[in-house]
mmCIF file of C-alpha atoms in Angstrom:
data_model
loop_
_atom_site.group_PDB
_atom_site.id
_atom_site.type_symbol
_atom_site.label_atom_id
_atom_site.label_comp_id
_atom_site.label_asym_id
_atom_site.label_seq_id
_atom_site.Cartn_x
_atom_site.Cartn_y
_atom_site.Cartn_z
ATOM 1 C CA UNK A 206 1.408 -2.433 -2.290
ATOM 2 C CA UNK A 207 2.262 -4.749 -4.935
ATOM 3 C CA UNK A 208 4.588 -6.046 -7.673
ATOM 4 C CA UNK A 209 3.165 -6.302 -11.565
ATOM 5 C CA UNK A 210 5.469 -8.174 -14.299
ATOM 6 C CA UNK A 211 6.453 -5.136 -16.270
ATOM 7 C CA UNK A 212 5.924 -1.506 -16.147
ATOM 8 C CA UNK A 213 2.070 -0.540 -16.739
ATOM 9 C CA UNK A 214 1.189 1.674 -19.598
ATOM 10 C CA UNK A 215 1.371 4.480 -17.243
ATOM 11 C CA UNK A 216 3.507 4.959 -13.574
ATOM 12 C CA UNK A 217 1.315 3.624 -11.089
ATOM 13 C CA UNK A 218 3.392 4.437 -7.678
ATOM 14 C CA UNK A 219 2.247 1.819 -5.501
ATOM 15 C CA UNK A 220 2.971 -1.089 -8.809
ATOM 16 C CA UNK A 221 6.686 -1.769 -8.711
ATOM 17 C CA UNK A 222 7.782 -3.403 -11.623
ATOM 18 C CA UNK A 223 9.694 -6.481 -10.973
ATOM 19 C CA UNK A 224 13.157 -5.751 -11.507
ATOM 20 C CA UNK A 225 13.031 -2.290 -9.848
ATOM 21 C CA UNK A 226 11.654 -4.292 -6.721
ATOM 22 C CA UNK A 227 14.679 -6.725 -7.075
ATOM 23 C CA UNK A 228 16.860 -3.766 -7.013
ATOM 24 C CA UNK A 229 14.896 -2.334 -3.871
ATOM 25 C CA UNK A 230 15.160 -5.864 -1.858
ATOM 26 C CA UNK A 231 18.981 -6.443 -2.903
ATOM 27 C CA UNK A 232 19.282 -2.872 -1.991
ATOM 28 C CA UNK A 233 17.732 -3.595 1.822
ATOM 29 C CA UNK A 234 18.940 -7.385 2.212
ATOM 30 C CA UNK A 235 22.835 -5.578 1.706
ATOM 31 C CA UNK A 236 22.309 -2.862 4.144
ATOM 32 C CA UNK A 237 19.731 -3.796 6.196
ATOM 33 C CA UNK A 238 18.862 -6.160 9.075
ATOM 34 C CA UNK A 239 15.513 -7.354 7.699
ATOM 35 C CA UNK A 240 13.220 -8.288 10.450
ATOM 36 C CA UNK A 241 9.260 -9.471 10.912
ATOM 37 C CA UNK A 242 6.507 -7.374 12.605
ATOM 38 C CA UNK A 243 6.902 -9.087 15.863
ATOM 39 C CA UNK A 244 10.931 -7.789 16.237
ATOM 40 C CA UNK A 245 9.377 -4.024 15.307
ATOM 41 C CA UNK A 246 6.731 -4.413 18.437
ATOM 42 C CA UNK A 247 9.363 -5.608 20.927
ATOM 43 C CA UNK A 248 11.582 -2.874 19.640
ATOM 44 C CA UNK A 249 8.697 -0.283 20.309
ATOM 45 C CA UNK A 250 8.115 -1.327 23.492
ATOM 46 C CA UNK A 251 11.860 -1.463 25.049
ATOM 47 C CA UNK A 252 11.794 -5.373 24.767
ATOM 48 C CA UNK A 253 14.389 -5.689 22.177
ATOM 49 C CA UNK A 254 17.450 -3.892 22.727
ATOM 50 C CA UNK A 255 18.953 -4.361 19.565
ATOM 51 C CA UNK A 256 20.682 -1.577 17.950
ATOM 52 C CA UNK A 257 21.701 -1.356 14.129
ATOM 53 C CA UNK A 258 19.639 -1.132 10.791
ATOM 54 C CA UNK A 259 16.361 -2.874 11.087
ATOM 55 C CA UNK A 260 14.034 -2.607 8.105
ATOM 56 C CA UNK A 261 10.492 -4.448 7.813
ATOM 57 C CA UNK A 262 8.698 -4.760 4.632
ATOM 58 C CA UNK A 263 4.804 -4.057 4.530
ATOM 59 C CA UNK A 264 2.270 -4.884 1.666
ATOM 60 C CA UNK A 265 -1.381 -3.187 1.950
ATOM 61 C CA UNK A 266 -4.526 -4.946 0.205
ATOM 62 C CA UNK A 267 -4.003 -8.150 -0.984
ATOM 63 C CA UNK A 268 -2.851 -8.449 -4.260
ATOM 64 C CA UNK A 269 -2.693 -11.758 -6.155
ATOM 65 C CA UNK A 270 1.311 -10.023 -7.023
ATOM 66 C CA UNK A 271 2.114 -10.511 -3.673
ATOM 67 C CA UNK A 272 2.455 -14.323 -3.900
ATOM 68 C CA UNK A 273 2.997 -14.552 -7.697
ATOM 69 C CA UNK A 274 5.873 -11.684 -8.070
ATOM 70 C CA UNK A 275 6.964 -10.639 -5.115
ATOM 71 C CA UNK A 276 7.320 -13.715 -3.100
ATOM 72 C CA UNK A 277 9.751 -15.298 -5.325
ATOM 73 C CA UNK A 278 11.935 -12.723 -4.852
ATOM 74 C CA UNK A 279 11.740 -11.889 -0.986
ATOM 75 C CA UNK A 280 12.936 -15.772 -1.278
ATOM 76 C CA UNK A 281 15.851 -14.694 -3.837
ATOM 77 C CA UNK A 282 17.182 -12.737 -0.220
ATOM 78 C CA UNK A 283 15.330 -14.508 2.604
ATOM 79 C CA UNK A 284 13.151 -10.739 3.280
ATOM 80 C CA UNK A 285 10.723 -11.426 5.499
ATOM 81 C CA UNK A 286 7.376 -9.409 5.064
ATOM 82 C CA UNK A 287 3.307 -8.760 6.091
ATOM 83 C CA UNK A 288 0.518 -8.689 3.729
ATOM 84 C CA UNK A 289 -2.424 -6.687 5.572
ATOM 85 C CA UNK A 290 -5.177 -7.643 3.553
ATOM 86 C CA UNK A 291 -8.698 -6.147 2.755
ATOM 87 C CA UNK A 292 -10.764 -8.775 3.774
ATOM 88 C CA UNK A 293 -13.987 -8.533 1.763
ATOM 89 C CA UNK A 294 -12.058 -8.317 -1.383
ATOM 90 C CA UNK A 295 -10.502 -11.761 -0.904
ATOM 91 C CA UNK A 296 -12.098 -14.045 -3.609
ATOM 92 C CA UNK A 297 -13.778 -10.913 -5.652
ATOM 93 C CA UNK A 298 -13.538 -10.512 -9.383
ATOM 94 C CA UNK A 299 -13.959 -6.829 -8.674
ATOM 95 C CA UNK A 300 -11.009 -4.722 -8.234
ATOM 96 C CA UNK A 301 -10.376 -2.460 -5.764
ATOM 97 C CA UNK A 302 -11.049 1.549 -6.844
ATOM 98 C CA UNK A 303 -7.950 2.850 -7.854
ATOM 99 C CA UNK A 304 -6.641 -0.495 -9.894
ATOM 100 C CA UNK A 305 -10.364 -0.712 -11.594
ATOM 101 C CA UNK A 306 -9.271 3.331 -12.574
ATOM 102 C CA UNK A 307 -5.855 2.468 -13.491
ATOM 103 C CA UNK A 308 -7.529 -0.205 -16.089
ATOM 104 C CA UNK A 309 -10.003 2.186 -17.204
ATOM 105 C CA UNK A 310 -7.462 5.415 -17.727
ATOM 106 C CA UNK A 311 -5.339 2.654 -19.487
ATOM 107 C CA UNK A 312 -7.653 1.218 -22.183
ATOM 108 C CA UNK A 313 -9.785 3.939 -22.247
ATOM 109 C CA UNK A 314 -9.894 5.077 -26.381
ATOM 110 C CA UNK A 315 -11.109 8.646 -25.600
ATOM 111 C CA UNK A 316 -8.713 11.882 -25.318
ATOM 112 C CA UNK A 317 -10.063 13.354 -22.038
ATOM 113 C CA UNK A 318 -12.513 13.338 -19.110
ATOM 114 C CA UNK A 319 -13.695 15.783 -16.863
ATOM 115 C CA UNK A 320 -14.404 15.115 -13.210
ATOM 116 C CA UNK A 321 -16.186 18.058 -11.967
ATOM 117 C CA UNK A 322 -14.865 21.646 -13.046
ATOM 118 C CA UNK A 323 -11.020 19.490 -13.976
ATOM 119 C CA UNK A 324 -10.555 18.361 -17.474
ATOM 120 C CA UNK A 325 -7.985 15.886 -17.941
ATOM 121 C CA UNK A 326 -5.918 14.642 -20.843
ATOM 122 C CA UNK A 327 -5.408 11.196 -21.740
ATOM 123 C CA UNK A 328 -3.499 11.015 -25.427
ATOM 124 C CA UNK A 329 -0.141 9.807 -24.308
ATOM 125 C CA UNK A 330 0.818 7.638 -21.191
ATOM 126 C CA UNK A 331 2.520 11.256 -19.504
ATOM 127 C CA UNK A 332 -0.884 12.354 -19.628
ATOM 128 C CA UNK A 333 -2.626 9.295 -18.412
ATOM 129 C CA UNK A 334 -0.390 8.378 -15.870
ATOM 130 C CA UNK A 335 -0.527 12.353 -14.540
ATOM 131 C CA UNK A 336 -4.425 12.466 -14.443
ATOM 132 C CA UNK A 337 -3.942 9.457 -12.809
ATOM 133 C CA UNK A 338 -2.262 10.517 -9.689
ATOM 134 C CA UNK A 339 -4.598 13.709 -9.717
ATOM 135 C CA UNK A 340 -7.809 11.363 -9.771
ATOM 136 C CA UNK A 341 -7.474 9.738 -7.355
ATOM 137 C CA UNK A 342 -5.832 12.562 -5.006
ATOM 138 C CA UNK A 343 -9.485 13.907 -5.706
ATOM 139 C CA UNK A 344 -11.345 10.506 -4.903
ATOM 140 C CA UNK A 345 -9.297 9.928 -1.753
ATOM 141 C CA UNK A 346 -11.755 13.153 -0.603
ATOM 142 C CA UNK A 347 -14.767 11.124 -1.123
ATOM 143 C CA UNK A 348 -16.611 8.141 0.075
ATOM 144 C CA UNK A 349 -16.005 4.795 -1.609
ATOM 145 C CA UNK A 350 -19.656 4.369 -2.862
ATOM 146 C CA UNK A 351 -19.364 8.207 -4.107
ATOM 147 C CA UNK A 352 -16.364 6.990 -5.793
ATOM 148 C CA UNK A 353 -17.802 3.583 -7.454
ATOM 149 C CA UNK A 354 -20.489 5.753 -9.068
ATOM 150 C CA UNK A 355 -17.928 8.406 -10.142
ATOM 151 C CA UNK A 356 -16.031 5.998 -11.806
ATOM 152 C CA UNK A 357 -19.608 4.480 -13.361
ATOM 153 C CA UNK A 358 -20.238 7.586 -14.609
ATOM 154 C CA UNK A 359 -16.898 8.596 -16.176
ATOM 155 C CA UNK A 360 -16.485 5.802 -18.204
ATOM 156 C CA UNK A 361 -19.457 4.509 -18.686
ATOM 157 C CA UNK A 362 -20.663 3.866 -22.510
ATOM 158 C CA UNK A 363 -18.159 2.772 -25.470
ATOM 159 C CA UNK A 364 -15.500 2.398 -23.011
ATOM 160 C CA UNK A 365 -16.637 1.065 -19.856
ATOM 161 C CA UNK A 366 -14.384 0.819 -16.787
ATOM 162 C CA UNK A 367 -12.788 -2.749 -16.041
ATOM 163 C CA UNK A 368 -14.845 -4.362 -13.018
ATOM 164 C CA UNK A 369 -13.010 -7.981 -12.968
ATOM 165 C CA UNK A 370 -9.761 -9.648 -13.109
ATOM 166 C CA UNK A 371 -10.439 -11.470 -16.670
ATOM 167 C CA UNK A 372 -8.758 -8.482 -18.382
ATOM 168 C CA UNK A 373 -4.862 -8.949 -19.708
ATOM 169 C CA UNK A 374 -3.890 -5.743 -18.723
ATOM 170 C CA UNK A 375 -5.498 -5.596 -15.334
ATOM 171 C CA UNK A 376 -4.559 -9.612 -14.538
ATOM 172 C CA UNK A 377 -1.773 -8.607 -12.443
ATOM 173 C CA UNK A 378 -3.959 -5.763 -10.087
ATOM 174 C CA UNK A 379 -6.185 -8.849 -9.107
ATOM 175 C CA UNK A 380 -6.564 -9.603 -5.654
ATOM 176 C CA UNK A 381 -6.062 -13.025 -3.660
ATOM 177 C CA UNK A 382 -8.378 -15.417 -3.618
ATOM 178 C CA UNK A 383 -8.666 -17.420 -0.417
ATOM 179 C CA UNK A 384 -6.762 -20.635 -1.411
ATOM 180 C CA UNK A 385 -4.008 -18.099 -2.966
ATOM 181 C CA UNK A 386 -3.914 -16.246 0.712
ATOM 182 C CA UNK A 387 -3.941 -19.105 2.466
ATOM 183 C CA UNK A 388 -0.612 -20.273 0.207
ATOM 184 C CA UNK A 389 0.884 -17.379 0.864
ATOM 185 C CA UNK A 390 0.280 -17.176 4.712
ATOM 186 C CA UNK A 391 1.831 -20.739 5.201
ATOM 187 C CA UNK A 392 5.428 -19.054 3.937
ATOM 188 C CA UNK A 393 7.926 -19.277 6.352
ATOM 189 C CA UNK A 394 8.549 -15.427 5.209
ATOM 190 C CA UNK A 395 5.112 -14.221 5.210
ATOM 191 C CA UNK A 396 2.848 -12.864 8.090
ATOM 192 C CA UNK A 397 -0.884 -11.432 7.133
ATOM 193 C CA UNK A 398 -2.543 -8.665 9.121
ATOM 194 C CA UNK A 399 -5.989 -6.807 9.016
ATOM 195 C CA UNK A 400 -6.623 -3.648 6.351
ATOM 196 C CA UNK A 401 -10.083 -3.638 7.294
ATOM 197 C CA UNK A 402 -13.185 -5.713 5.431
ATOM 198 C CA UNK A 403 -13.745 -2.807 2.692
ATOM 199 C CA UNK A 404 -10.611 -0.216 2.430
ATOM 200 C CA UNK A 405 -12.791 2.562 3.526
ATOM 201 C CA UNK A 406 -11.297 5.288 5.340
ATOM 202 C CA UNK A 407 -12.132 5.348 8.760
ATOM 203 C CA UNK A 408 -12.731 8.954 9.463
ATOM 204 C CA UNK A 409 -15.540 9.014 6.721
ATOM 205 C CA UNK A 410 -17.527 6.415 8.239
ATOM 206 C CA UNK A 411 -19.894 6.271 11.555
ATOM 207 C CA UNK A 412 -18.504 4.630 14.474
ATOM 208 C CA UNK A 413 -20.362 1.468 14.524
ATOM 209 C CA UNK A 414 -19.225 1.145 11.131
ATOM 210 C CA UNK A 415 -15.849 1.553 11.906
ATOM 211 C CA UNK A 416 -15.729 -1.152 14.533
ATOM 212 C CA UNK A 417 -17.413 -3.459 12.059
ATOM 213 C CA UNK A 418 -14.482 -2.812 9.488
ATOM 214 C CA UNK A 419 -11.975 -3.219 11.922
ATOM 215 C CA UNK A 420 -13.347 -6.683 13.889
ATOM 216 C CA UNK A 421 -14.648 -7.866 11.089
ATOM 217 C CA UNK A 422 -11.984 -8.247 8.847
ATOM 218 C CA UNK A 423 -9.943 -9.936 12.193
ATOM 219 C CA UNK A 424 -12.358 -12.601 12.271
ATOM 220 C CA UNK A 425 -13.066 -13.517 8.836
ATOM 221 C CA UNK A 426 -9.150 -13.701 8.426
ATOM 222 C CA UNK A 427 -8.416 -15.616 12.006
ATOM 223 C CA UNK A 428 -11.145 -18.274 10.380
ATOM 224 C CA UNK A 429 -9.074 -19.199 7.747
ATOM 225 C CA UNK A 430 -5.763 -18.519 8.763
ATOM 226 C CA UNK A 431 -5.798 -18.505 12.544
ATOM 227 C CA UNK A 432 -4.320 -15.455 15.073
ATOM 228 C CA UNK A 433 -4.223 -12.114 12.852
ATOM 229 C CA UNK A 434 -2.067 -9.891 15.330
ATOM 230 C CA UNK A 435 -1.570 -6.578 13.512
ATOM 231 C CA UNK A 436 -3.694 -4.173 11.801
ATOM 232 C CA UNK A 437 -3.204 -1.179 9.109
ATOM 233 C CA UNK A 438 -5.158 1.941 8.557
ATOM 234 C CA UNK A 439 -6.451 2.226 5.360
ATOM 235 C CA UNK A 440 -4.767 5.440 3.586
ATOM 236 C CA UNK A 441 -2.977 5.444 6.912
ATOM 237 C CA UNK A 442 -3.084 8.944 7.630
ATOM 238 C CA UNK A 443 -3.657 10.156 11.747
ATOM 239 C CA UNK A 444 -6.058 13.143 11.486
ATOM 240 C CA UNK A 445 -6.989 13.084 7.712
ATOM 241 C CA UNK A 446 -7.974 9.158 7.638
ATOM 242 C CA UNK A 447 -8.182 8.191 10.532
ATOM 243 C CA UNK A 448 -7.872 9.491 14.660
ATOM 244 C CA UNK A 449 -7.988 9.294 18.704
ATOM 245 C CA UNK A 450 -11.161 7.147 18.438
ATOM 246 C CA UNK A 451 -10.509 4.428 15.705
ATOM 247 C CA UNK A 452 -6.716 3.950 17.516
ATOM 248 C CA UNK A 453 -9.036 2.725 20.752
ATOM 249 C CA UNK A 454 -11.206 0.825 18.509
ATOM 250 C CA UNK A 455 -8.776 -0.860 16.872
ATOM 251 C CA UNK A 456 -6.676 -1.484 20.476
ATOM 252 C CA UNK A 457 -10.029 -2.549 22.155
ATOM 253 C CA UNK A 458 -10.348 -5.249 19.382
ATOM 254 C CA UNK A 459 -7.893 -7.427 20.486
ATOM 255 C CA UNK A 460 -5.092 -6.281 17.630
ATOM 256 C CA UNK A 461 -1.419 -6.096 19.595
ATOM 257 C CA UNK A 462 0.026 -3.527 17.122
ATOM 258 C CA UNK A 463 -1.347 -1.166 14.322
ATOM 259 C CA UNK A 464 0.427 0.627 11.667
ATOM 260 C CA UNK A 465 -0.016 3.998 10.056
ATOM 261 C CA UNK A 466 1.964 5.876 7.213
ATOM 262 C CA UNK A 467 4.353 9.051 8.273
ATOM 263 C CA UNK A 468 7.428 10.004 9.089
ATOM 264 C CA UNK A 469 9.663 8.759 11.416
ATOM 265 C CA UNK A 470 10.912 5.171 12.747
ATOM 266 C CA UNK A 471 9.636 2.457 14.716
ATOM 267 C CA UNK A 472 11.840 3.846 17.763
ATOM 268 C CA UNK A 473 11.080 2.808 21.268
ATOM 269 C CA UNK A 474 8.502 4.638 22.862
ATOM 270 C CA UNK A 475 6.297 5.124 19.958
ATOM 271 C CA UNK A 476 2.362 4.634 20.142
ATOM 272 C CA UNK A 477 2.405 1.069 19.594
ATOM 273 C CA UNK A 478 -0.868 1.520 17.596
ATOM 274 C CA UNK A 479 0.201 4.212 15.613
ATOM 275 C CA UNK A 480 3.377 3.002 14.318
ATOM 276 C CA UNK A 481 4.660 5.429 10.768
ATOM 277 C CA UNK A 482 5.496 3.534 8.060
ATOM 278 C CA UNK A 483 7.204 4.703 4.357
ATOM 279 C CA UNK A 484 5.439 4.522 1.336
ATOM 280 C CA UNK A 485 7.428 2.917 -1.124
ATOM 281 C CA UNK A 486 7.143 3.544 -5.373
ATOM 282 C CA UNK A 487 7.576 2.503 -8.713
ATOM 283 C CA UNK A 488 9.737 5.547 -9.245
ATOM 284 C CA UNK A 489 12.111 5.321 -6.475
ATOM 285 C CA UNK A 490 15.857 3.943 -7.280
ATOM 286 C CA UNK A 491 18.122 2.856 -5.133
ATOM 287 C CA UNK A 492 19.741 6.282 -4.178
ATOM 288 C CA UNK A 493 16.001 7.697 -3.819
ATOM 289 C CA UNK A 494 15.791 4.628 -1.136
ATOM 290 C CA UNK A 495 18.961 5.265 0.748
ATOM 291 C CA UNK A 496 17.949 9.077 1.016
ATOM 292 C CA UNK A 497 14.529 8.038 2.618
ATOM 293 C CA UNK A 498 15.964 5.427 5.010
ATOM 294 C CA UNK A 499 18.654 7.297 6.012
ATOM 295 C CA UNK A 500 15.910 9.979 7.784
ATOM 296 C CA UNK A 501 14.453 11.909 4.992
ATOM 297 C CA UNK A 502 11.585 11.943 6.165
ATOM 298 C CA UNK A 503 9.576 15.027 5.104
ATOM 299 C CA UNK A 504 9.238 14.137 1.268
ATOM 300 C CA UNK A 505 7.223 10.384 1.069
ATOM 301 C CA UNK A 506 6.561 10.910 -2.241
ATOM 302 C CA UNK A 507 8.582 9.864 -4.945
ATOM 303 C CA UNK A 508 8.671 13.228 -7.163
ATOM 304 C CA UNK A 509 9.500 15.106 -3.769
ATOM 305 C CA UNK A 510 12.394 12.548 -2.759
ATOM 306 C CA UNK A 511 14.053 12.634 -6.634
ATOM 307 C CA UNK A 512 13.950 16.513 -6.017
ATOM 308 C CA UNK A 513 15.326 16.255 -2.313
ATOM 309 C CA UNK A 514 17.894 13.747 -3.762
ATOM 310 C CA UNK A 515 18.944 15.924 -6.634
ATOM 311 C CA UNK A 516 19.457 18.827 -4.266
ATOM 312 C CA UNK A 517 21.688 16.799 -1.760
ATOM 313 C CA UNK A 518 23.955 15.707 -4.641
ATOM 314 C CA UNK A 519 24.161 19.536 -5.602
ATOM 315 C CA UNK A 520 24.946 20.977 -2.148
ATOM 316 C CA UNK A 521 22.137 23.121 -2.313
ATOM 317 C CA UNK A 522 20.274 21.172 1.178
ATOM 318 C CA UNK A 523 21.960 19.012 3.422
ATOM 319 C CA UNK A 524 20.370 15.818 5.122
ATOM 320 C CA UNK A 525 18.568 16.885 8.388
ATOM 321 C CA UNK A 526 21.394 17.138 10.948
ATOM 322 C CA UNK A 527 24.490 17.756 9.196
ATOM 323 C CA UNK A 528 25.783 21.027 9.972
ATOM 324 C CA UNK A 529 27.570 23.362 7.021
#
């Protein structure tokens, strides 16, 4: 999703630190033919024949990092990449949910917080940075208004939660403004594509809802920036986030490819509007990479590839296809 200076006070997965995502882009640009969005749709569709290593890089949301960290070093080795951007974020002080809890968890002075019947710690950054990924595992269950006044509620009173950009701490979780979008969108590296207007997921929201996230955000984008081609699915998930209907909404609007999160390739044949794509983290290394983009494709998550990885280098599992 983004790239922040140096490591937060905590592990946030989808923050890559700069010099771990210099590692990750030497890594690809080495071993990897590194190819735009429009390569990965001819591929899908039997147009492009080529045959080898083919890797595309994806950024969801928007950040500000995007242009201001990440750019500079997708120039370093010439990686070409998409920024699908949450449209009615563009411009906003306001950060999006899980950055404005990231800030709050982080500068938060108290020693816990309870969401419900689950208490969570929060005295050392191993503590903050686990009730992290367990918060918002738990708001990714509910509505984004349900989760704005969750979030109100938590950490309201001495220690209010972060709503803008002007903190230190949280300057690097900002998103784009419009002039900073439209920068990065005139790079001869960089392509932008839809994430919808408000980063809701689709399969909590009514139908004429959904089709307002999903033009919407192509319009207000193709205003400033001109022909917006490809769209992602917020959380990106077929069944749990989104399903059979929103895919026809979001062909039906005029997109030529969408993208999802799962496992797999882009290989030829694939539902062109349902294309998997790897998430990415802080916490991967290079060998964590390799293992994932060499067809591990069951364990997404960093904690789950380190323990995959491990287990290779031990002899205990073998890579899916090797025979003993």
């Amino acid at each position: 999703h983004g790239v922040i200076r140096d490591a937060f006070p905590f592990d946030l997965p989808y923050q890559i630190p700069e010099a771990r995502f210099r590692e990750h882009m030497r890594y690809v640009s080495s071993n990897y033919r590194c190819v735009g969005l429009d390569e990965v749709c001819d591929h899908v569709q039997g147009i492009d024949r080529k045959t080898g290593k083919n890797i595309a890089i994806t950024f969801d949301d928007g950040f500000a990092n995007n242009l201001l960290r990440a750019l500079p070093i997708l120039e370093e080795f010439s990686v070409p990449a998409t920024v699908f951007v949450t449209s009615g974020y563009i411009g906003k002080k306001r950060l999006l949910w899980p950055e404005r809890l990231a800030c709050a968890l982080a500068e938060t002075k108290v020693d816990k917080v309870a969401i419900g019947e689950s208490v969570f710690n929060l005295r050392t950054p191993v503590e903050k940075g686990s009730a992290y990924r367990s918060m918002t595992q738990h708001c990714k269950a509910l509505s984004t208004l349900a989760i704005e006044r969750m979030l109100d509620a938590v950490f309201s009173g001495p220690d209010p939660v972060p709503a803008d950009q002007d903190d230190s701490i949280c300057d690097d979780l900002r998103l784009l403004d419009w002039d900073e979008l439209e920068t990065l969108a005139r790079h001869e590296l960089i392509s932008v594509g839809s994430h919808t207007v408000h980063h809701h997921r689709l399969s909590q929201i009514e139908a004429d809802d959904a089709i307002m996230e999903i033009d919407s955000s192509r319009r207000a984008l193709e205003y400033r920036l001109g022909c917006i081609n490809y769209f992602a699915y917020p959380f990106g998930g077929f069944g749990d986030d989104f399903d059979a209907m929103h895919v026809e909404l979001v062909r039906s609007s005029g997109y030529q490819a969408a993208f999802a999160i799962g496992p797999g390739g882009a290989f030829g044949g694939c539902d062109i509007f349902r294309i998997p794509r790897r998430n990415i983290t802080s916490e991967l290394t290079t060998s964590d990479l390799d293992y994932l983009l060499s067809g591990g494709g069951s364990f997404a998550d960093a904690a789950g590839a380190k323990l995959i990885a491990s287990a290779l280098i031990s002899g205990v599992v073998r890579r899916e296809g090797e025979t003993t």
